[in-house]
Every structure is written in C-alpha cells, then in structure tokens.
C-alpha cells in the first residue's frame, strides 16, 4: 500500500475479494456475507447493495434491486455510481433504459435539480455486529439470505433526501437525450490494486471516469535516470482522466495505476465518434471540456505559467492564440524568423538542429505539453537556431511578436522566465551540436 492509500473499509475489503485475479466461490461467498452484514443494520445501504449485486452470479442478481440502486445513487448526487448501477440492471438481464433516462433527466442540461453544490462524499456505512449464524451460511442457504436482502432493499424507504445535485463538467452541459446516449456508450472496467488504467507512452483511445477506488497518476523519469516517478495526482471517485486521447493522438504523457480495487466507466473513441455523428452536441461539449482541461493542466505544468502570479493567468492566456499542426508539419525552420513563440498545449514536437557534418540533422529535444519553443528568437532577437516539427497532431498556443511586447509590459515576470528558458535552451543546443562535432572528428581521426 502506498503512502496515500487509506485503510480499507469493510465494504472495500469485500470488493477486494471480487477483484482477485481469479475469485473463487469462497471469495464470492465471503463478499456476500460482508454485504449482508452491513445490510442487516441498514436495508437501504447502497454501497452494500452494490457489493451484493456484484458478488452474485448475474442470474441470481435482481434487476429490480439494481434499478432502485441507480435511483439511490442519483439521490446522493453520484452519477458514476448510478451509471454503474444501470450496468448492473443489464447484467441481471433487465433493461437499463429507464434507469439511464432518470439519470440523464436529473443531471442533464436544464434539470431544475442542478445547483452549484459539491458532490458530497458517501457516508461511511455503519458496521453492525455480524448476525448470528451468518458466518456459517453458504450455498443455497446464503443465496436465499441474499435474495431476502434484495427484496428488503426494494421495499425500504431511502433516507437520503431528494435535494439539489452538483453540476458536473461535461455531463451537465448535455441535453438529457444526448446525455442518455453518452451514458449508454460507457463500459464498466474493474482493476485490481497495482493494475494500470493507462501505460505511459501508449496510444490513447479511451477516457475514464472513476466510480470507486483511487488511482495515482505518475510520470516516469527520462530513460537512464535513477529518479523515482513523479506523482502528478491521486484520482478518486468522480474524477475524469485520459480525455485528451479523444482529441489528440499523442502518446500518453503519464501512467495511471490503481491504488486499490477500482471500478471505472470507460468511453472509447470509437463509441463517442459514432454517437457524435447523430448527436453533434456530444462532440462539441467534449471538445469544449477538453480545451478547458488542457488550459487548466498548462497552468499546473508550464514553467512559464508557474512563474506568473495566479491572479494574472487569465490575462496572460488571453494574449495567446490557439493553432493546430498536423503530424510532420513544421512550426518554424532553422534560420527563419518565427512569427511568435509557442506554448505546447497537447501533442508534442521535435527540435532538430543542422548537422555540422552535413547529415540529416541533430535531434536536440522532444518536447510536450507545457514546454515552450521559439523563445530564443523572440527574446534574444535572433533567427531560429533549430527547426521545430510536430511529432503528432499538436495544439500550440502562439504568442505573436506584437503581443509579446504587450505581455512583457503588463507582466514583467513573463520576460524574466522566457529569458531564463531562452538562455538555457541555447546552451543546451550548443552542447548537442558541439558534442556531435567532436564525435565526427573522433571518427575521422580513427
């Protein structure tokens, strides 16, 4: 368990049994007994019912109980768990149409229940003493007790009030019908502790929403480095990650690893593209959401933006203009005068300098989101010292020469940071070229 992992609750221990590499009948029965123990103290407890329905074979699970579970999670403002419950309805052989329609009406655009409130974390279920004889139950006797608990759950009044619901990014921007179709395209995926949701450097074709459990996002150091991976974030229920794969084909910039048993909703690029053809709002809102997330990520990862006071971020970002480059397209060439400097927002670029020996060119650096190129020309007022080429479809924010002057007048810290970047990058470039020249000379001497 890592430093940020917490002590698992009883229900989380029950889910751990189900997420074993090959859960046995004994594992499933232990998970059922955990759920029944919690439900014996509160017949309406949703997390315990979710555990019970997952532990049972599909033909034994109740679609009616799963439908009510979806409603219970809606009342608690938990769209991901409600969507997972709709999946449980289908898993039990029922139709999830009504469940998804109810979720979409509650959370979709125009819902009167939406308000500027934060999702409340689910209360920890109370753990009553284990009912007498439960530990000894197995087989048909245990299944009969589980059936009774599902029927009691269906009859029980839900103590959660039907109050205001949080306005969720992306989801609440969609009309109910569009949201319903989006929810129907999501798949449920389960990960064991230590499993990867995303491998760094892999091709991205999916985005994820966390239903339960926590994951860590970390970036591996450069090849050959002895440094430990850098922790970027800990992702919990409700978090969305991996969405940039839906608008950029750049390799994954970090790994995301389960800290404990995790349930995810997965949106594939193919499914979303198919839905967007008939429901353009899905593609439009997804693009808008990804752009806002992209800018928010830049504020955290860009050395340039970190050097600017937070209160000035919006004003500085307003001076940049978004530009897109296809894979292989040149942003600017060595010896030219770039029209501005570029802050890489997504994708990546390769910096190539002329080979002193007359070869194809020297790769100086591969840069990605948060990095700046063109600063040597703009700040030091000289021609570009290298050619910059998009390695993948890339979005870059351009600060033109005219607006650069405006930026440094209004925000002097921009010039300070860019001067530091420009001189450092120029030294690195000279080092690479000089080393290549020495290598060539060594070969000739041999």
Short mmCIF file of C-alpha atoms in Angstrom, two decimals:
data_model
loop_
_atom_site.label_atom_id
_atom_site.label_comp_id
_atom_site.label_asym_id
_atom_site.label_seq_id
_atom_site.Cartn_x
_atom_site.Cartn_y
_atom_site.Cartn_z
CA UNK A 1 0.00 0.00 0.00
CA UNK A 2 1.43 3.43 -0.93
CA UNK A 3 1.73 6.40 1.40
CA UNK A 4 -1.53 7.89 0.08
CA UNK A 5 -3.59 4.69 0.33
CA UNK A 6 -6.03 4.51 3.23
CA UNK A 7 -7.10 1.66 5.44
CA UNK A 8 -9.86 -0.17 3.51
CA UNK A 9 -13.39 -0.18 4.90
CA UNK A 10 -15.30 -3.41 5.36
CA UNK A 11 -17.13 -2.94 2.04
CA UNK A 12 -13.85 -2.15 0.26
CA UNK A 13 -12.46 -5.37 1.68
CA UNK A 14 -15.48 -7.13 0.21
CA UNK A 15 -14.78 -5.66 -3.24
CA UNK A 16 -11.13 -6.73 -2.93
CA UNK A 17 -12.32 -10.32 -2.74
CA UNK A 18 -14.14 -9.93 -6.07
CA UNK A 19 -11.13 -8.29 -7.75
CA UNK A 20 -8.76 -11.16 -7.03
CA UNK A 21 -7.05 -12.50 -10.20
CA UNK A 22 -9.40 -15.48 -10.19
CA UNK A 23 -12.04 -15.07 -7.45
CA UNK A 24 -13.16 -18.42 -6.11
CA UNK A 25 -16.64 -19.40 -4.95
CA UNK A 26 -15.35 -18.99 -1.38
CA UNK A 27 -14.21 -15.40 -2.19
CA UNK A 28 -17.65 -14.55 -3.61
CA UNK A 29 -19.46 -16.02 -0.63
CA UNK A 30 -17.25 -14.04 1.77
CA UNK A 31 -18.10 -10.85 -0.17
CA UNK A 32 -21.82 -11.72 0.00
CA UNK A 33 -21.55 -12.17 3.77
CA UNK A 34 -19.84 -8.75 4.09
CA UNK A 35 -22.71 -7.11 2.16
CA UNK A 36 -25.37 -8.95 4.20
CA UNK A 37 -23.73 -7.90 7.45
CA UNK A 38 -23.91 -4.19 6.52
CA UNK A 39 -27.45 -4.54 5.12
CA UNK A 40 -28.59 -6.19 8.35
CA UNK A 41 -28.12 -2.82 10.03
CA UNK A 42 -29.47 -0.69 7.16
CA UNK A 43 -31.53 -2.41 4.47
CA UNK A 44 -31.24 0.67 2.19
CA UNK A 45 -27.41 0.96 2.26
CA UNK A 46 -26.42 1.50 -1.43
CA UNK A 47 -22.72 0.60 -1.29
CA UNK A 48 -23.53 -2.70 0.39
CA UNK A 49 -26.23 -3.46 -2.19
CA UNK A 50 -23.77 -2.68 -4.99
CA UNK A 51 -21.34 -5.17 -3.44
CA UNK A 52 -24.06 -7.81 -3.12
CA UNK A 53 -25.23 -7.44 -6.71
CA UNK A 54 -21.64 -7.64 -7.98
CA UNK A 55 -20.85 -10.71 -5.87
CA UNK A 56 -23.89 -12.68 -7.10
CA UNK A 57 -23.94 -14.51 -10.40
CA UNK A 58 -25.98 -12.48 -12.93
CA UNK A 59 -28.86 -14.98 -12.93
CA UNK A 60 -29.16 -14.65 -9.14
CA UNK A 61 -28.99 -10.83 -9.02
CA UNK A 62 -32.17 -8.75 -9.02
CA UNK A 63 -32.62 -6.27 -11.86
CA UNK A 64 -35.31 -4.53 -9.78
CA UNK A 65 -32.88 -4.02 -6.89
CA UNK A 66 -30.27 -2.68 -9.32
CA UNK A 67 -32.83 -0.22 -10.75
CA UNK A 68 -33.59 1.09 -7.29
CA UNK A 69 -29.85 1.26 -6.59
CA UNK A 70 -29.42 3.58 -9.59
CA UNK A 71 -32.11 5.87 -8.16
CA UNK A 72 -30.43 5.77 -4.74
CA UNK A 73 -27.13 6.94 -6.21
CA UNK A 74 -28.90 9.71 -8.14
CA UNK A 75 -30.40 10.98 -4.88
CA UNK A 76 -26.86 11.14 -3.49
CA UNK A 77 -25.56 13.11 -6.47
CA UNK A 78 -23.33 10.25 -7.64
CA UNK A 79 -23.68 9.97 -11.43
CA UNK A 80 -20.79 7.49 -11.95
CA UNK A 81 -22.19 5.03 -9.39
CA UNK A 82 -25.71 5.45 -10.77
CA UNK A 83 -24.39 4.64 -14.25
CA UNK A 84 -22.61 1.57 -12.87
CA UNK A 85 -25.93 0.51 -11.26
CA UNK A 86 -27.64 0.81 -14.67
CA UNK A 87 -24.98 -1.59 -15.97
CA UNK A 88 -25.88 -3.97 -13.13
CA UNK A 89 -29.52 -3.86 -14.30
CA UNK A 90 -28.42 -5.12 -17.72
CA UNK A 91 -26.05 -7.63 -16.17
CA UNK A 92 -29.03 -9.08 -14.26
CA UNK A 93 -30.99 -9.42 -17.50
CA UNK A 94 -33.13 -6.28 -17.24
CA UNK A 95 -33.43 -3.15 -19.38
CA UNK A 96 -31.47 -0.13 -18.19
CA UNK A 97 -33.33 2.35 -20.40
CA UNK A 98 -35.48 3.78 -17.60
CA UNK A 99 -32.54 3.96 -15.21
CA UNK A 100 -30.39 5.88 -17.70
CA UNK A 101 -33.31 8.12 -18.62
CA UNK A 102 -33.73 9.01 -14.94
CA UNK A 103 -30.02 9.71 -14.54
CA UNK A 104 -30.00 11.92 -17.64
CA UNK A 105 -33.10 13.88 -16.57
CA UNK A 106 -31.57 14.51 -13.14
CA UNK A 107 -28.07 15.53 -14.27
CA UNK A 108 -28.64 16.79 -17.84
CA UNK A 109 -28.86 20.36 -19.06
CA UNK A 110 -31.99 22.16 -17.89
CA UNK A 111 -32.58 19.97 -14.83
CA UNK A 112 -34.14 22.03 -12.04
CA UNK A 113 -32.29 19.88 -9.53
CA UNK A 114 -28.87 21.09 -10.63
CA UNK A 115 -27.16 23.68 -8.45
CA UNK A 116 -23.71 25.00 -7.63
CA UNK A 117 -23.10 22.40 -4.94
CA UNK A 118 -20.21 20.00 -4.48
CA UNK A 119 -20.72 16.24 -4.63
CA UNK A 120 -20.87 15.02 -1.06
CA UNK A 121 -18.64 12.05 -0.22
CA UNK A 122 -20.72 8.98 0.62
CA UNK A 123 -21.09 8.49 4.37
CA UNK A 124 -19.28 5.50 5.75
CA UNK A 125 -21.80 2.74 6.40
CA UNK A 126 -22.18 1.68 9.98
CA UNK A 127 -20.94 -1.83 10.61
CA UNK A 128 -23.28 -3.77 12.88
CA UNK A 129 -22.29 -6.90 14.71
CA UNK A 130 -22.36 -9.94 12.45
CA UNK A 131 -25.80 -11.60 12.63
CA UNK A 132 -25.81 -14.92 14.40
CA UNK A 133 -25.17 -17.81 12.05
CA UNK A 134 -24.18 -15.66 9.04
CA UNK A 135 -20.55 -16.81 9.10
CA UNK A 136 -21.66 -20.43 8.69
CA UNK A 137 -24.04 -19.80 5.78
CA UNK A 138 -23.02 -20.97 2.30
CA UNK A 139 -24.51 -22.40 -0.85
CA UNK A 140 -28.27 -22.17 -1.32
CA UNK A 141 -28.87 -21.00 2.25
CA UNK A 142 -26.60 -17.98 1.68
CA UNK A 143 -28.24 -17.24 -1.68
CA UNK A 144 -31.67 -17.36 -0.04
CA UNK A 145 -30.49 -14.78 2.53
CA UNK A 146 -29.14 -12.62 -0.32
CA UNK A 147 -32.49 -12.82 -2.13
CA UNK A 148 -34.24 -11.64 1.02
CA UNK A 149 -31.84 -8.70 1.35
CA UNK A 150 -32.50 -7.61 -2.23
CA UNK A 151 -36.27 -7.76 -1.66
CA UNK A 152 -35.88 -5.76 1.56
CA UNK A 153 -33.81 -3.17 -0.32
CA UNK A 154 -36.59 -2.80 -2.90
CA UNK A 155 -39.20 -2.23 -0.13
CA UNK A 156 -37.09 0.05 2.09
CA UNK A 157 -37.60 3.81 2.17
CA UNK A 158 -34.48 5.67 1.13
CA UNK A 159 -33.44 8.07 3.93
CA UNK A 160 -31.49 10.30 1.54
CA UNK A 161 -33.40 13.50 0.67
CA UNK A 162 -34.13 14.35 -2.95
CA UNK A 163 -32.18 17.58 -2.86
CA UNK A 164 -30.02 19.60 -5.21
CA UNK A 165 -27.48 17.82 -7.41
CA UNK A 166 -23.99 19.01 -8.44
CA UNK A 167 -23.50 20.44 -11.91
CA UNK A 168 -20.94 18.08 -13.38
CA UNK A 169 -18.40 19.09 -16.01
CA UNK A 170 -19.22 17.74 -19.47
CA UNK A 171 -22.24 15.67 -18.38
CA UNK A 172 -24.44 18.55 -17.21
CA UNK A 173 -23.72 20.52 -20.39
CA UNK A 174 -25.59 17.90 -22.45
CA UNK A 175 -29.33 17.79 -23.08
CA UNK A 176 -30.92 14.77 -21.36
CA UNK A 177 -31.30 12.73 -24.57
CA UNK A 178 -27.68 13.34 -25.56
CA UNK A 179 -26.51 12.51 -22.04
CA UNK A 180 -28.56 9.30 -22.05
CA UNK A 181 -26.83 8.19 -25.25
CA UNK A 182 -23.43 9.07 -23.82
CA UNK A 183 -24.10 7.03 -20.67
CA UNK A 184 -25.20 4.07 -22.80
CA UNK A 185 -21.83 4.10 -24.57
CA UNK A 186 -19.82 3.76 -21.34
CA UNK A 187 -18.39 0.39 -20.36
CA UNK A 188 -17.56 -0.80 -16.84
CA UNK A 189 -13.99 -1.92 -16.15
CA UNK A 190 -12.55 -3.29 -12.92
CA UNK A 191 -8.90 -3.10 -11.90
CA UNK A 192 -7.00 -4.78 -9.11
CA UNK A 193 -4.53 -2.86 -6.95
CA UNK A 194 -1.37 -2.27 -8.97
CA UNK A 195 -3.00 -2.64 -12.39
CA UNK A 196 -2.57 0.10 -14.98
CA UNK A 197 -5.52 2.01 -16.39
CA UNK A 198 -3.04 3.87 -18.62
CA UNK A 199 0.54 2.98 -19.59
CA UNK A 200 2.86 5.93 -20.14
CA UNK A 201 3.83 6.22 -23.80
CA UNK A 202 0.94 4.06 -25.03
CA UNK A 203 -1.56 5.11 -27.67
CA UNK A 204 -4.67 6.61 -26.10
CA UNK A 205 -8.08 5.50 -27.34
CA UNK A 206 -10.14 5.79 -24.16
CA UNK A 207 -11.20 8.20 -21.43
CA UNK A 208 -12.17 7.17 -17.90
CA UNK A 209 -14.47 8.16 -15.04
CA UNK A 210 -13.73 6.80 -11.57
CA UNK A 211 -16.71 5.10 -9.90
CA UNK A 212 -14.94 3.80 -6.81
CA UNK A 213 -11.41 3.38 -5.53
CA UNK A 214 -8.36 5.57 -6.01
CA UNK A 215 -5.60 5.68 -8.61
CA UNK A 216 -2.31 7.56 -8.84
CA UNK A 217 -1.12 9.40 -11.94
CA UNK A 218 2.66 9.42 -12.22
CA UNK A 219 5.26 10.34 -14.82
CA UNK A 220 8.33 8.19 -15.27
CA UNK A 221 11.73 9.95 -15.40
CA UNK A 222 13.76 10.16 -18.58
CA UNK A 223 15.38 6.95 -19.78
CA UNK A 224 18.54 6.16 -17.83
CA UNK A 225 17.59 8.39 -14.89
CA UNK A 226 17.70 6.99 -11.36
CA UNK A 227 14.96 9.33 -10.17
CA UNK A 228 11.68 7.96 -8.88
CA UNK A 229 8.48 8.57 -10.88
CA UNK A 230 6.86 11.95 -10.22
CA UNK A 231 3.43 11.78 -8.60
CA UNK A 232 1.09 14.06 -10.53
CA UNK A 233 -2.26 13.39 -8.84
CA UNK A 234 -4.34 10.98 -6.81
CA UNK A 235 -7.66 10.33 -8.55
CA UNK A 236 -10.77 9.38 -6.61
CA UNK A 237 -14.49 8.79 -7.29
CA UNK A 238 -15.90 11.19 -9.87
CA UNK A 239 -12.53 12.07 -11.42
CA UNK A 240 -12.25 12.12 -15.21
CA UNK A 241 -8.90 11.29 -16.79
CA UNK A 242 -7.41 10.28 -20.13
CA UNK A 243 -9.79 12.56 -22.04
CA UNK A 244 -7.04 14.18 -24.12
CA UNK A 245 -6.75 10.90 -26.05
CA UNK A 246 -10.12 11.73 -27.57
CA UNK A 247 -8.81 14.93 -29.21
CA UNK A 248 -5.10 14.14 -29.71
CA UNK A 249 -3.24 11.04 -30.89
CA UNK A 250 -0.13 11.88 -28.87
CA UNK A 251 1.21 9.07 -26.66
CA UNK A 252 0.05 9.04 -23.05
CA UNK A 253 2.14 11.51 -21.07
CA UNK A 254 1.82 9.63 -17.76
CA UNK A 255 0.78 6.33 -16.24
CA UNK A 256 -2.35 5.87 -14.12
CA UNK A 257 -2.23 2.97 -11.66
CA UNK A 258 -4.86 1.57 -9.29
CA UNK A 259 -4.00 2.07 -5.62
CA UNK A 260 -6.75 -0.35 -4.56
CA UNK A 261 -9.60 -2.23 -6.28
CA UNK A 262 -11.07 0.28 -8.73
CA UNK A 263 -14.22 0.49 -10.84
CA UNK A 264 -14.11 2.71 -13.91
CA UNK A 265 -16.51 3.86 -16.60
CA UNK A 266 -14.72 3.73 -19.94
CA UNK A 267 -15.52 5.82 -23.01
CA UNK A 268 -13.87 4.59 -26.21
CA UNK A 269 -13.00 6.97 -29.02
CA UNK A 270 -14.88 4.79 -31.50
CA UNK A 271 -18.11 4.80 -29.47
CA UNK A 272 -18.01 8.54 -28.92
CA UNK A 273 -17.35 9.25 -32.58
CA UNK A 274 -20.33 7.09 -33.53
CA UNK A 275 -22.61 8.96 -31.08
CA UNK A 276 -21.28 12.35 -32.15
CA UNK A 277 -22.40 11.70 -35.74
CA UNK A 278 -26.04 11.58 -34.65
CA UNK A 279 -25.68 13.88 -31.63
CA UNK A 280 -23.25 16.71 -32.53
CA UNK A 281 -23.62 18.20 -29.04
CA UNK A 282 -21.60 15.29 -27.62
CA UNK A 283 -18.58 16.10 -29.80
CA UNK A 284 -18.99 19.85 -29.27
CA UNK A 285 -19.18 19.63 -25.47
CA UNK A 286 -16.38 17.08 -25.29
CA UNK A 287 -14.14 19.41 -27.31
CA UNK A 288 -15.03 22.37 -25.08
CA UNK A 289 -14.41 20.33 -21.93
CA UNK A 290 -11.04 19.06 -23.20
CA UNK A 291 -9.93 22.59 -24.11
CA UNK A 292 -10.73 23.89 -20.63
CA UNK A 293 -8.95 20.93 -19.02
CA UNK A 294 -5.98 21.45 -21.33
CA UNK A 295 -5.60 25.06 -20.22
CA UNK A 296 -6.01 24.10 -16.57
CA UNK A 297 -3.27 21.47 -16.97
CA UNK A 298 -0.98 24.02 -18.60
CA UNK A 299 -1.30 26.31 -15.60
CA UNK A 300 -0.04 23.43 -13.43
CA UNK A 301 2.70 22.05 -15.71
CA UNK A 302 4.14 25.00 -17.64
CA UNK A 303 7.25 26.59 -16.14
CA UNK A 304 6.30 29.80 -17.92
CA UNK A 305 2.83 29.98 -16.37
CA UNK A 306 4.07 28.89 -12.94
CA UNK A 307 6.37 31.93 -12.95
CA UNK A 308 3.37 34.24 -13.39
CA UNK A 309 1.22 35.18 -10.38
CA UNK A 310 -2.01 33.18 -10.36
CA UNK A 311 -4.10 36.36 -10.49
CA UNK A 312 -2.51 37.19 -13.87
CA UNK A 313 -3.01 33.79 -15.57
CA UNK A 314 -6.26 34.65 -17.35
CA UNK A 315 -4.93 37.96 -18.66
CA UNK A 316 -1.74 36.33 -19.98
CA UNK A 317 -3.57 33.39 -21.57
CA UNK A 318 -5.87 35.83 -23.40
CA UNK A 319 -2.80 37.07 -25.34
CA UNK A 320 -2.20 33.60 -26.86
CA UNK A 321 -3.96 32.26 -29.94
CA UNK A 322 -4.57 28.51 -30.41
CA UNK A 323 -3.06 26.90 -33.51
CA UNK A 324 -3.15 23.28 -34.66
CA UNK A 325 -0.41 21.41 -36.50
CA UNK A 326 -0.65 18.08 -38.30
CA UNK A 327 1.90 15.35 -37.65
CA UNK A 328 5.08 16.23 -39.55
CA UNK A 329 4.12 19.89 -40.02
CA UNK A 330 6.84 22.47 -39.32
CA UNK A 331 6.14 25.18 -36.75
CA UNK A 332 9.21 27.14 -37.91
CA UNK A 333 12.55 26.41 -39.59
CA UNK A 334 16.14 26.99 -38.55
CA UNK A 335 17.37 30.36 -39.80
CA UNK A 336 13.86 31.79 -40.12
CA UNK A 337 12.23 34.47 -38.00
CA UNK A 338 9.27 32.79 -36.21
CA UNK A 339 6.08 34.80 -36.07
CA UNK A 340 5.93 34.19 -32.33
CA UNK A 341 6.72 31.73 -29.58
CA UNK A 342 4.63 28.62 -28.93
CA UNK A 343 3.41 27.04 -25.70
CA UNK A 344 2.67 23.36 -26.42
CA UNK A 345 -0.81 22.55 -25.13
CA UNK A 346 -1.21 18.95 -26.34
CA UNK A 347 0.71 16.61 -28.59
CA UNK A 348 4.46 17.08 -28.98
CA UNK A 349 7.24 18.50 -31.14
CA UNK A 350 10.78 17.55 -32.10
CA UNK A 351 13.56 20.17 -32.12
CA UNK A 352 16.14 19.47 -34.85
CA UNK A 353 19.36 21.42 -35.50
CA UNK A 354 21.56 21.36 -38.60
CA UNK A 355 24.26 18.66 -38.53
CA UNK A 356 27.75 20.25 -38.70
CA UNK A 357 28.87 17.17 -40.66
CA UNK A 358 26.17 17.71 -43.26
CA UNK A 359 23.87 14.87 -42.14
CA UNK A 360 20.10 14.86 -41.85
CA UNK A 361 20.01 16.91 -38.66
CA UNK A 362 20.55 16.51 -34.92
CA UNK A 363 17.64 15.83 -32.59
CA UNK A 364 18.06 18.37 -29.82
CA UNK A 365 14.93 17.59 -27.82
CA UNK A 366 11.45 16.08 -27.87
CA UNK A 367 9.04 18.44 -26.10
CA UNK A 368 5.46 18.11 -24.95
CA UNK A 369 2.63 19.81 -23.09
CA UNK A 370 3.83 22.77 -21.01
CA UNK A 371 7.05 23.32 -22.98
CA UNK A 372 7.86 26.49 -24.94
CA UNK A 373 9.57 26.79 -28.35
CA UNK A 374 10.57 29.90 -30.29
CA UNK A 375 11.63 31.79 -27.19
CA UNK A 376 15.28 32.10 -28.34
CA UNK A 377 14.27 34.03 -31.44
CA UNK A 378 11.70 36.23 -29.68
CA UNK A 379 13.65 37.05 -26.52
CA UNK A 380 17.22 37.14 -27.85
CA UNK A 381 16.11 38.72 -31.15
CA UNK A 382 17.89 36.35 -33.49
CA UNK A 383 16.95 33.84 -36.17
CA UNK A 384 15.66 30.46 -35.08
CA UNK A 385 18.53 28.18 -34.05
CA UNK A 386 16.66 24.94 -34.85
CA UNK A 387 13.70 23.56 -36.78
CA UNK A 388 10.62 22.53 -34.80
CA UNK A 389 8.36 19.81 -36.23
CA UNK A 390 5.10 18.39 -34.83
CA UNK A 391 5.66 14.75 -33.81
CA UNK A 392 1.90 14.17 -33.53
CA UNK A 393 -1.23 16.21 -34.18
CA UNK A 394 -0.44 19.11 -31.88
CA UNK A 395 -2.23 22.09 -30.37
CA UNK A 396 0.05 25.03 -29.57
CA UNK A 397 -0.75 28.44 -28.15
CA UNK A 398 1.07 31.17 -30.07
CA UNK A 399 2.19 34.44 -28.54
CA UNK A 400 2.89 36.68 -31.55
CA UNK A 401 5.76 39.17 -31.62
CA UNK A 402 3.35 42.10 -31.25
CA UNK A 403 1.56 40.55 -28.31
CA UNK A 404 4.89 39.56 -26.74
CA UNK A 405 5.66 43.24 -26.29
CA UNK A 406 2.24 43.75 -24.71
CA UNK A 407 2.81 40.75 -22.42
CA UNK A 408 6.13 41.91 -21.05
CA UNK A 409 4.84 45.45 -20.48
CA UNK A 410 1.86 44.21 -18.47
CA UNK A 411 3.50 41.14 -16.92
CA UNK A 412 7.28 41.61 -16.44
CA UNK A 413 7.62 38.14 -14.92
CA UNK A 414 6.91 36.71 -18.41
CA UNK A 415 10.16 38.23 -19.74
CA UNK A 416 12.16 37.01 -16.75
CA UNK A 417 11.05 33.40 -17.21
CA UNK A 418 11.36 33.48 -21.01
CA UNK A 419 14.88 34.90 -20.79
CA UNK A 420 15.83 32.06 -18.44
CA UNK A 421 14.32 29.49 -20.82
CA UNK A 422 15.95 31.07 -23.88
CA UNK A 423 19.49 31.14 -22.46
CA UNK A 424 19.17 27.61 -21.04
CA UNK A 425 17.84 26.23 -24.34
CA UNK A 426 20.57 27.98 -26.33
CA UNK A 427 23.28 26.49 -24.10
CA UNK A 428 21.72 23.02 -24.49
CA UNK A 429 21.65 23.42 -28.27
CA UNK A 430 25.32 24.43 -28.42
CA UNK A 431 26.25 21.46 -26.23
CA UNK A 432 24.47 18.97 -28.51
CA UNK A 433 25.97 20.41 -31.70
CA UNK A 434 29.46 20.66 -30.20
CA UNK A 435 29.34 17.07 -28.96
CA UNK A 436 28.26 15.87 -32.40
CA UNK A 437 31.19 17.72 -33.98
CA UNK A 438 33.62 16.06 -31.55
CA UNK A 439 32.15 12.65 -32.32
CA UNK A 440 32.58 13.23 -36.05
CA UNK A 441 36.19 14.36 -35.53
CA UNK A 442 36.91 11.24 -33.49
CA UNK A 443 35.65 9.06 -36.31
CA UNK A 444 37.84 10.88 -38.84
CA UNK A 445 40.92 10.55 -36.61
CA UNK A 446 40.33 6.83 -36.28
#
